């Protein structure tokens, strides 16, 4: 699938717009248009219904060790600054960035790909340099014109420069190699600075005084709001471990290089669950959530071919975790064989609750997690001092629950569903001639518009009848009425919007009360009595 075609459809049909576009846009920020807002809302509602409000607390679901409860929260975006000091975001939520002194470009050191350039023949190991790019391999290769080679010849003083096909991120280059790098758009080598830490949290000021003591942060994840409310939820509800708390909402990260459409944005929405369980059963719960979340995506139509569950290797895990997996999708903007993360499912042990009780824990302390100390040997970032342990009222056991965290991105999910839905096939036009058609094959549950209602022509009482049907259906679903233009063109517009069904009132409706229901994917048309429409749609949309 060609990503450019999807991006242009998103703009043309109102799925996604660049934020503040009339002022030239703002990098890393996006607006959802009339169709996009419905799509994303349906995805978030499906998540909330399937994980929280529709969850059956009384049965043991397949794969789960036992029955469990789910509740929700909606926390503030700006929280007490201590939350981020204790969680580790203040010290550790950093990416390495490099600046180009010549072009003023700024890059993430691990996203700047460096290709080795050397001279054909004997001198291969003696004379070399690196040409750096933030383009994909395919885009970069497409820029290798004669004049590009001439430029390399001059800059690197190489006779017949050869570019290796395998790249290394700038962050992994040795110091002596860094001096030989030609930055994107630069005219000489060695213009990049040493990689520096850059904290991704957006800083803001709370209150009128505007001093550094009033500095606060926009949350970079929704999870911490759940941990700091753990006691409130336990005290105000009758939940018993095991139970989960879910939250969805905006998060903010000042990404150094936002890219790939909405995949890496600076403002985005997360859908997160913190699931609290007994340490002894935490591994089983981790496996349950990993598989449950994977199935959620496939049930909503992401093909298993493009979707993968990647378990992290033991050496990638923090020592307090017994498992982490990423659900990944082969986005079309990635090179073949590469996948992008949609959701991470992590076993976090008791790291977070203990940190908020005792003070920031040092994630590298072993075997027991210990509070991190400052140069004076005192607790580096003080915890709340509140008791966040749990007492099982049946067994009287007191323990700090372990946590399984399925953390999904609503925007990345939406982007994956958009990519998956984009299809080009052939359909006959009004004259029966086959034409290429663009159709968004969304699962009916997430489709922005569930059905469109058309009168075949604007006369003989057909519009009135179609409007009656529209009003009846509108009470239940987001449906759309359209009487403008040839019916074939109206079908095409709905195909591009991903509307699963088109209902047409025609001459026969006036006689026997039946309408045609056209299926977006099979193009089959079935006659259904108008009184049966609600029941018909109910079955087909579920
Ligand atoms: P990445 O490595 O791609 O930056 P991450 O591992 O930092 O992602 P998490 O901190 O695990 O991501 O966040 C959980 C989810 O939030 C991700 O799986 C993703 O869906 C979403 N997410 C994270 N950062 C962004 C972003 N900049 N833009 C859009 N979604 C994001």
JSON list of C-alpha atoms and ligand atoms in Angstrom, two decimals, residues 93 95 108 220-221 253 255 262-272 326-327 341-344 405 407-413, ligand 1:
[
{"chain": "A", "resi": 93, "resn": "UNK", "atom": "CA", "xyz": [12.79, 10.07, 30.31]},
{"chain": "A", "resi": 95, "resn": "UNK", "atom": "CA", "xyz": [16.45, 10.76, 24.30]},
{"chain": "A", "resi": 108, "resn": "UNK", "atom": "CA", "xyz": [17.54, 11.86, 17.58]},
{"chain": "A", "resi": 220, "resn": "UNK", "atom": "CA", "xyz": [4.03, 11.84, 29.29]},
{"chain": "A", "resi": 221, "resn": "UNK", "atom": "CA", "xyz": [1.86, 8.80, 30.11]},
{"chain": "A", "resi": 253, "resn": "UNK", "atom": "CA", "xyz": [6.08, 13.97, 24.65]},
{"chain": "A", "resi": 255, "resn": "UNK", "atom": "CA", "xyz": [9.64, 14.06, 20.53]},
{"chain": "A", "resi": 262, "resn": "UNK", "atom": "CA", "xyz": [0.63, 10.36, 13.41]},
{"chain": "A", "resi": 263, "resn": "UNK", "atom": "CA", "xyz": [2.87, 7.43, 14.45]},
{"chain": "A", "resi": 264, "resn": "UNK", "atom": "CA", "xyz": [5.24, 9.63, 16.43]},
{"chain": "A", "resi": 265, "resn": "UNK", "atom": "CA", "xyz": [3.34, 12.72, 17.56]},
{"chain": "A", "resi": 266, "resn": "UNK", "atom": "CA", "xyz": [4.01, 15.19, 20.35]},
{"chain": "A", "resi": 267, "resn": "UNK", "atom": "CA", "xyz": [0.43, 15.09, 21.60]},
{"chain": "A", "resi": 268, "resn": "UNK", "atom": "CA", "xyz": [-1.34, 11.74, 21.50]},
{"chain": "A", "resi": 269, "resn": "UNK", "atom": "CA", "xyz": [-3.83, 9.60, 23.33]},
{"chain": "A", "resi": 270, "resn": "UNK", "atom": "CA", "xyz": [-3.12, 6.51, 25.37]},
{"chain": "A", "resi": 271, "resn": "UNK", "atom": "CA", "xyz": [-5.36, 3.71, 26.57]},
{"chain": "A", "resi": 272, "resn": "UNK", "atom": "CA", "xyz": [-3.72, 2.14, 29.61]},
{"chain": "A", "resi": 326, "resn": "UNK", "atom": "CA", "xyz": [5.09, -5.51, 22.22]},
{"chain": "A", "resi": 327, "resn": "UNK", "atom": "CA", "xyz": [2.18, -5.77, 19.83]},
{"chain": "A", "resi": 341, "resn": "UNK", "atom": "CA", "xyz": [4.86, -0.66, 18.29]},
{"chain": "A", "resi": 342, "resn": "UNK", "atom": "CA", "xyz": [1.11, -0.33, 18.85]},
{"chain": "A", "resi": 343, "resn": "UNK", "atom": "CA", "xyz": [1.04, -1.45, 22.45]},
{"chain": "A", "resi": 344, "resn": "UNK", "atom": "CA", "xyz": [3.41, -2.67, 25.13]},
{"chain": "A", "resi": 405, "resn": "UNK", "atom": "CA", "xyz": [0.49, -2.88, 32.34]},
{"chain": "A", "resi": 407, "resn": "UNK", "atom": "CA", "xyz": [-0.30, 0.33, 27.41]},
{"chain": "A", "resi": 408, "resn": "UNK", "atom": "CA", "xyz": [-1.77, 1.17, 24.01]},
{"chain": "A", "resi": 409, "resn": "UNK", "atom": "CA", "xyz": [-1.72, 4.27, 21.82]},
{"chain": "A", "resi": 410, "resn": "UNK", "atom": "CA", "xyz": [-5.11, 5.31, 20.45]},
{"chain": "A", "resi": 411, "resn": "UNK", "atom": "CA", "xyz": [-3.55, 7.26, 17.59]},
{"chain": "A", "resi": 412, "resn": "UNK", "atom": "CA", "xyz": [-1.16, 4.51, 16.56]},
{"chain": "A", "resi": 413, "resn": "UNK", "atom": "CA", "xyz": [-4.07, 2.08, 16.72]},
{"chain": "B", "resi": 1, "resn": "LIG", "atom": "P1", "xyz": [8.40, 4.35, 21.12]},
{"chain": "B", "resi": 1, "resn": "LIG", "atom": "O1", "xyz": [9.54, 3.42, 21.48]},
{"chain": "B", "resi": 1, "resn": "LIG", "atom": "O2", "xyz": [7.82, 4.08, 19.78]},
{"chain": "B", "resi": 1, "resn": "LIG", "atom": "O3", "xyz": [8.72, 5.79, 21.36]},
{"chain": "B", "resi": 1, "resn": "LIG", "atom": "P2", "xyz": [7.46, 3.79, 23.73]},
{"chain": "B", "resi": 1, "resn": "LIG", "atom": "O4", "xyz": [7.97, 2.40, 23.98]},
{"chain": "B", "resi": 1, "resn": "LIG", "atom": "O5", "xyz": [8.17, 4.94, 24.32]},
{"chain": "B", "resi": 1, "resn": "LIG", "atom": "O6", "xyz": [7.23, 4.01, 22.15]},
{"chain": "B", "resi": 1, "resn": "LIG", "atom": "P3", "xyz": [5.38, 3.60, 25.64]},
{"chain": "B", "resi": 1, "resn": "LIG", "atom": "O7", "xyz": [6.03, 4.53, 26.58]},
{"chain": "B", "resi": 1, "resn": "LIG", "atom": "O8", "xyz": [5.40, 2.14, 25.95]},
{"chain": "B", "resi": 1, "resn": "LIG", "atom": "O9", "xyz": [5.94, 3.83, 24.17]},
{"chain": "B", "resi": 1, "resn": "LIG", "atom": "O10", "xyz": [3.89, 4.10, 25.38]},
{"chain": "B", "resi": 1, "resn": "LIG", "atom": "C1", "xyz": [2.80, 3.21, 25.19]},
{"chain": "B", "resi": 1, "resn": "LIG", "atom": "C2", "xyz": [2.11, 3.45, 23.86]},
{"chain": "B", "resi": 1, "resn": "LIG", "atom": "O11", "xyz": [1.85, 4.84, 23.67]},
{"chain": "B", "resi": 1, "resn": "LIG", "atom": "C3", "xyz": [2.96, 3.05, 22.65]},
{"chain": "B", "resi": 1, "resn": "LIG", "atom": "O12", "xyz": [2.83, 1.68, 22.38]},
{"chain": "B", "resi": 1, "resn": "LIG", "atom": "C4", "xyz": [2.33, 3.89, 21.57]},
{"chain": "B", "resi": 1, "resn": "LIG", "atom": "O13", "xyz": [1.16, 3.26, 21.03]},
{"chain": "B", "resi": 1, "resn": "LIG", "atom": "C5", "xyz": [1.90, 5.15, 22.28]},
{"chain": "B", "resi": 1, "resn": "LIG", "atom": "N1", "xyz": [2.89, 6.22, 22.03]},
{"chain": "B", "resi": 1, "resn": "LIG", "atom": "C6", "xyz": [4.05, 6.42, 22.68]},
{"chain": "B", "resi": 1, "resn": "LIG", "atom": "N2", "xyz": [4.70, 7.49, 22.18]},
{"chain": "B", "resi": 1, "resn": "LIG", "atom": "C7", "xyz": [3.92, 7.97, 21.17]},
{"chain": "B", "resi": 1, "resn": "LIG", "atom": "C8", "xyz": [4.04, 9.07, 20.26]},
{"chain": "B", "resi": 1, "resn": "LIG", "atom": "N3", "xyz": [5.07, 9.89, 20.30]},
{"chain": "B", "resi": 1, "resn": "LIG", "atom": "N4", "xyz": [3.05, 9.25, 19.36]},
{"chain": "B", "resi": 1, "resn": "LIG", "atom": "C9", "xyz": [1.97, 8.44, 19.31]},
{"chain": "B", "resi": 1, "resn": "LIG", "atom": "N5", "xyz": [1.82, 7.39, 20.14]},
{"chain": "B", "resi": 1, "resn": "LIG", "atom": "C10", "xyz": [2.76, 7.15, 21.07]}
]
